[in-house]
Amino acid sequence: MNVLQPLLQGDAVSTSVAVLLLGMSVGSWVVILWKGWLLRRAYRDVARSTAAFWQARSLDDGRAAVQVFDRESLLQPLIEATRMNNAGTLAAAGDASQQLTRVLRDALHGVLIRLQAGQVLLATVGAISPFVGLLGTVWGIYHALMGISGGGQISIDQISGPVGEALVMTAVGLAVAIPAVLAYNILGRYIARIEADLEGFARDLRELLLTASGV
């Protein structure tokens, strides 16, 4: 039997479930491929940018060196945030240490939000797609039971379609969920490593600027 035959025999609910699962699968795979490529490149770029910055002779040279390697603009926002120009505002209140801590924290949060993009989608797909497939399963079994109770003589043709639909929906729900869950965990580890490197760089940059300013 053709795998798609049970889906083609289904009603509006079955078709909606199949389309929803297809949409979740396509969306999760787009995120997986995009995020995998981005995070792999970002992980290398952060290491290269950090090394180039600390090998520079001055802050300006370090800023220029980072621009060469930091293709995803992960370190540049941290460096640019140290150019504080908030005279006359509450952002300028407090000593240099407090100001640096605040601007670096805000810049780091902005970078981490970009790194986390797509993770919510993967977590959502991994969590709900088995239940969406289960809905298709229950609906298929319902049709099978209706086929059994609707006629006096029961044949395998009456129930094979709905039962096949139910089995296909169960398998599709799991097939959508498993890659999303695995990708969420693997990409999350990359994000955690990059986050640790960025936090270390921000802390070292803060200490450098405070030392240079004599605070």
C-alpha positions as a Markdown table, in Angstrom:
| # | Residue | x | y | z |
|---|---|---|---|---|
| 1 | Met | 0.0 | 0.0 | 0.0 |
| 2 | Asn | 1.2 | 3.5 | -0.8 |
| 3 | Val | 2.3 | 5.3 | 2.4 |
| 4 | Leu | 0.4 | 8.4 | 1.2 |
| 5 | Gln | -2.8 | 6.6 | 0.6 |
| 6 | Pro | -4.1 | 6.7 | 4.2 |
| 7 | Leu | -3.5 | 10.5 | 4.2 |
| 8 | Leu | -5.3 | 10.9 | 0.9 |
| 9 | Gln | -8.3 | 9.0 | 2.2 |
| 10 | Gly | -8.6 | 11.1 | 5.3 |
| 11 | Asp | -11.0 | 13.9 | 6.0 |
| 12 | Ala | -10.3 | 17.5 | 6.9 |
| 13 | Val | -9.0 | 16.8 | 10.3 |
| 14 | Ser | -6.5 | 14.1 | 9.1 |
| 15 | Thr | -5.4 | 16.4 | 6.3 |
| 16 | Ser | -4.9 | 19.3 | 8.7 |
| 17 | Val | -2.8 | 17.2 | 11.0 |
| 18 | Ala | -0.7 | 16.0 | 8.1 |
| 19 | Val | -0.2 | 19.5 | 6.8 |
| 20 | Leu | 0.7 | 20.7 | 10.3 |
| 21 | Leu | 3.3 | 18.0 | 10.8 |
| 22 | Leu | 4.8 | 18.8 | 7.4 |
| 23 | Gly | 5.0 | 22.5 | 8.3 |
| 24 | Met | 6.7 | 21.7 | 11.6 |
| 25 | Ser | 9.1 | 19.4 | 9.9 |
| 26 | Val | 10.1 | 21.9 | 7.2 |
| 27 | Gly | 10.4 | 24.7 | 9.8 |
| 28 | Ser | 12.6 | 22.7 | 12.1 |
| 29 | Trp | 14.9 | 21.5 | 9.4 |
| 30 | Val | 15.3 | 25.0 | 8.1 |
| 31 | Val | 16.3 | 26.1 | 11.6 |
| 32 | Ile | 18.6 | 23.0 | 12.0 |
| 33 | Leu | 20.5 | 23.7 | 8.8 |
| 34 | Trp | 20.7 | 27.4 | 9.3 |
| 35 | Lys | 21.6 | 27.3 | 13.0 |
| 36 | Gly | 24.1 | 24.5 | 12.5 |
| 37 | Trp | 26.0 | 26.4 | 9.8 |
| 38 | Leu | 25.8 | 29.7 | 11.7 |
| 39 | Leu | 26.9 | 28.3 | 15.1 |
| 40 | Arg | 29.7 | 26.3 | 13.6 |
| 41 | Arg | 31.1 | 29.4 | 11.9 |
| 42 | Ala | 30.5 | 31.6 | 14.9 |
| 43 | Tyr | 32.3 | 29.2 | 17.2 |
| 44 | Arg | 35.4 | 29.4 | 15.1 |
| 45 | Asp | 35.1 | 33.1 | 14.6 |
| 46 | Val | 34.9 | 33.9 | 18.3 |
| 47 | Ala | 38.1 | 32.0 | 18.9 |
| 48 | Arg | 39.9 | 33.8 | 16.0 |
| 49 | Ser | 38.5 | 37.2 | 16.9 |
| 50 | Thr | 39.5 | 36.9 | 20.6 |
| 51 | Ala | 43.0 | 35.8 | 19.7 |
| 52 | Ala | 43.4 | 38.6 | 17.2 |
| 53 | Phe | 42.1 | 41.2 | 19.7 |
| 54 | Trp | 44.5 | 40.3 | 22.4 |
| 55 | Gln | 47.5 | 40.2 | 20.0 |
| 56 | Ala | 46.8 | 43.8 | 18.9 |
| 57 | Arg | 48.9 | 46.6 | 20.1 |
| 58 | Ser | 46.1 | 49.0 | 21.0 |
| 59 | Leu | 42.3 | 49.0 | 21.5 |
| 60 | Asp | 41.8 | 50.5 | 18.0 |
| 61 | Asp | 44.0 | 47.9 | 16.4 |
| 62 | Gly | 42.1 | 45.2 | 18.3 |
| 63 | Arg | 38.8 | 46.6 | 17.1 |
| 64 | Ala | 40.0 | 46.5 | 13.5 |
| 65 | Ala | 41.3 | 43.0 | 13.9 |
| 66 | Val | 38.0 | 41.8 | 15.3 |
| 67 | Gln | 36.1 | 43.2 | 12.3 |
| 68 | Val | 38.2 | 41.0 | 10.0 |
| 69 | Phe | 37.3 | 37.7 | 11.7 |
| 70 | Asp | 34.0 | 38.4 | 13.5 |
| 71 | Arg | 31.6 | 37.7 | 10.5 |
| 72 | Glu | 28.6 | 37.2 | 12.7 |
| 73 | Ser | 29.2 | 40.4 | 14.8 |
| 74 | Leu | 29.4 | 38.7 | 18.1 |
| 75 | Leu | 32.4 | 40.5 | 19.7 |
| 76 | Gln | 32.0 | 43.8 | 17.9 |
| 77 | Pro | 28.9 | 44.8 | 19.8 |
| 78 | Leu | 30.8 | 44.3 | 23.1 |
| 79 | Ile | 33.7 | 46.4 | 22.0 |
| 80 | Glu | 31.5 | 49.1 | 20.5 |
| 81 | Ala | 29.4 | 49.2 | 23.7 |
| 82 | Thr | 32.5 | 50.5 | 25.6 |
| 83 | Arg | 32.3 | 53.7 | 23.7 |
| 84 | Met | 30.1 | 55.2 | 26.3 |
| 85 | Asn | 28.6 | 58.6 | 25.4 |
| 86 | Asn | 25.7 | 59.1 | 27.8 |
| 87 | Ala | 26.7 | 62.4 | 29.4 |
| 88 | Gly | 23.9 | 64.0 | 31.3 |
| 89 | Thr | 21.8 | 60.8 | 31.5 |
| 90 | Leu | 21.1 | 58.2 | 34.2 |
| 91 | Ala | 23.3 | 55.8 | 32.1 |
| 92 | Ala | 26.3 | 58.0 | 33.0 |
| 93 | Ala | 25.5 | 57.8 | 36.7 |
| 94 | Gly | 27.9 | 55.9 | 38.9 |
| 95 | Asp | 31.6 | 55.2 | 38.4 |
| 96 | Ala | 33.3 | 53.8 | 35.4 |
| 97 | Ser | 33.1 | 50.2 | 36.7 |
| 98 | Gln | 29.4 | 50.3 | 37.0 |
| 99 | Gln | 28.9 | 51.9 | 33.6 |
| 100 | Leu | 31.1 | 49.3 | 31.9 |
| 101 | Thr | 29.3 | 46.5 | 33.6 |
| 102 | Arg | 26.0 | 47.8 | 32.5 |
| 103 | Val | 26.8 | 48.5 | 28.9 |
| 104 | Leu | 28.7 | 45.2 | 28.5 |
| 105 | Arg | 25.8 | 43.2 | 30.1 |
| 106 | Asp | 23.3 | 44.8 | 27.8 |
| 107 | Ala | 25.4 | 44.2 | 24.7 |
| 108 | Leu | 26.0 | 40.6 | 25.8 |
| 109 | His | 22.3 | 40.0 | 26.2 |
| 110 | Gly | 21.6 | 41.3 | 22.7 |
| 111 | Val | 24.2 | 39.0 | 21.2 |
| 112 | Leu | 22.8 | 36.0 | 23.2 |
| 113 | Ile | 19.3 | 36.7 | 22.0 |
| 114 | Arg | 20.5 | 36.4 | 18.4 |
| 115 | Leu | 22.3 | 33.2 | 19.2 |
| 116 | Gln | 19.2 | 31.7 | 20.8 |
| 117 | Ala | 17.0 | 32.5 | 17.8 |
| 118 | Gly | 15.2 | 29.3 | 16.6 |
| 119 | Gln | 15.7 | 27.3 | 19.8 |
| 120 | Val | 12.2 | 28.0 | 20.9 |
| 121 | Leu | 10.9 | 26.6 | 17.6 |
| 122 | Leu | 12.9 | 23.4 | 17.9 |
| 123 | Ala | 11.8 | 22.9 | 21.5 |
| 124 | Thr | 8.2 | 23.5 | 20.6 |
| 125 | Val | 8.3 | 21.1 | 17.6 |
| 126 | Gly | 10.0 | 18.4 | 19.7 |
| 127 | Ala | 7.5 | 18.8 | 22.5 |
| 128 | Ile | 4.2 | 18.9 | 20.6 |
| 129 | Ser | 4.7 | 17.0 | 17.3 |
| 130 | Pro | 4.3 | 13.5 | 19.0 |
| 131 | Phe | 0.9 | 14.7 | 20.4 |
| 132 | Val | -0.1 | 16.1 | 17.0 |
| 133 | Gly | 0.7 | 12.7 | 15.5 |
| 134 | Leu | -1.2 | 11.1 | 18.3 |
| 135 | Leu | -4.2 | 13.2 | 17.4 |
| 136 | Gly | -4.0 | 11.8 | 13.9 |
| 137 | Thr | -3.7 | 8.3 | 15.4 |
| 138 | Val | -6.8 | 8.7 | 17.6 |
| 139 | Trp | -8.8 | 10.2 | 14.7 |
| 140 | Gly | -7.8 | 7.3 | 12.5 |
| 141 | Ile | -8.8 | 4.7 | 15.1 |
| 142 | Tyr | -12.1 | 6.6 | 15.4 |
| 143 | His | -12.7 | 6.2 | 11.7 |
| 144 | Ala | -11.8 | 2.5 | 12.0 |
| 145 | Leu | -14.3 | 2.0 | 14.8 |
| 146 | Met | -17.0 | 3.9 | 12.8 |
| 147 | Gly | -16.3 | 1.6 | 9.8 |
| 148 | Ile | -16.7 | -1.5 | 12.0 |
| 149 | Ser | -20.0 | -0.3 | 13.6 |
| 150 | Gly | -21.5 | 1.2 | 10.4 |
| 151 | Gly | -22.1 | -2.0 | 8.4 |
| 152 | Gly | -23.3 | -5.5 | 9.1 |
| 153 | Gln | -20.5 | -7.3 | 7.4 |
| 154 | Ile | -17.0 | -6.1 | 8.2 |
| 155 | Ser | -14.2 | -6.3 | 5.6 |
| 156 | Ile | -10.5 | -5.5 | 5.8 |
| 157 | Asp | -11.0 | -2.7 | 3.3 |
| 158 | Gln | -13.3 | -0.9 | 5.6 |
| 159 | Ile | -10.7 | -0.5 | 8.3 |
| 160 | Ser | -7.4 | -0.8 | 6.5 |
| 161 | Gly | -7.4 | 2.9 | 5.4 |
| 162 | Pro | -8.1 | 4.5 | 8.8 |
| 163 | Val | -5.8 | 2.1 | 10.6 |
| 164 | Gly | -3.0 | 2.8 | 8.1 |
| 165 | Glu | -3.7 | 6.5 | 8.5 |
| 166 | Ala | -3.3 | 6.1 | 12.3 |
| 167 | Leu | 0.0 | 4.2 | 12.0 |
| 168 | Val | 1.4 | 6.7 | 9.5 |
| 169 | Met | 0.5 | 9.7 | 11.7 |
| 170 | Thr | 2.2 | 8.1 | 14.7 |
| 171 | Ala | 5.4 | 7.5 | 12.8 |
| 172 | Val | 5.3 | 10.9 | 11.2 |
| 173 | Gly | 4.9 | 12.6 | 14.6 |
| 174 | Leu | 7.9 | 10.8 | 16.0 |
| 175 | Ala | 9.9 | 11.5 | 12.8 |
| 176 | Val | 9.3 | 15.2 | 13.2 |
| 177 | Ala | 10.0 | 15.3 | 17.0 |
| 178 | Ile | 13.3 | 13.3 | 17.1 |
| 179 | Pro | 15.4 | 15.5 | 14.9 |
| 180 | Ala | 14.1 | 18.6 | 16.6 |
| 181 | Val | 15.0 | 17.4 | 20.0 |
| 182 | Leu | 18.4 | 16.1 | 19.0 |
| 183 | Ala | 19.2 | 19.4 | 17.2 |
| 184 | Tyr | 17.9 | 21.5 | 20.2 |
| 185 | Asn | 20.3 | 19.7 | 22.5 |
| 186 | Ile | 23.3 | 19.7 | 20.1 |
| 187 | Leu | 22.9 | 23.4 | 19.1 |
| 188 | Gly | 22.3 | 24.3 | 22.8 |
| 189 | Arg | 25.8 | 22.9 | 23.6 |
| 190 | Tyr | 27.3 | 25.1 | 20.9 |
| 191 | Ile | 25.4 | 28.1 | 22.2 |
| 192 | Ala | 26.6 | 27.4 | 25.7 |
| 193 | Arg | 30.2 | 27.2 | 24.6 |
| 194 | Ile | 30.0 | 30.5 | 22.6 |
| 195 | Glu | 28.2 | 32.2 | 25.5 |
| 196 | Ala | 31.0 | 31.2 | 27.9 |
| 197 | Asp | 33.6 | 32.5 | 25.5 |
| 198 | Leu | 31.7 | 35.8 | 25.1 |
| 199 | Glu | 31.2 | 36.2 | 28.9 |
| 200 | Gly | 34.9 | 35.6 | 29.4 |
| 201 | Phe | 35.9 | 38.2 | 26.8 |
| 202 | Ala | 33.5 | 40.8 | 28.2 |
| 203 | Arg | 34.9 | 40.3 | 31.7 |
| 204 | Asp | 38.5 | 40.5 | 30.4 |
| 205 | Leu | 37.6 | 43.6 | 28.3 |
| 206 | Arg | 36.1 | 45.3 | 31.3 |
| 207 | Glu | 39.2 | 44.7 | 33.4 |
| 208 | Leu | 41.4 | 45.9 | 30.6 |
| 209 | Leu | 39.5 | 49.2 | 30.3 |
| 210 | Leu | 39.3 | 49.8 | 34.0 |
| 211 | Thr | 43.1 | 49.2 | 34.3 |
| 212 | Ala | 43.8 | 51.5 | 31.4 |
| 213 | Ser | 41.6 | 54.2 | 33.0 |
| 214 | Gly | 43.3 | 53.8 | 36.3 |
| 215 | Val | 40.1 | 52.9 | 38.2 |
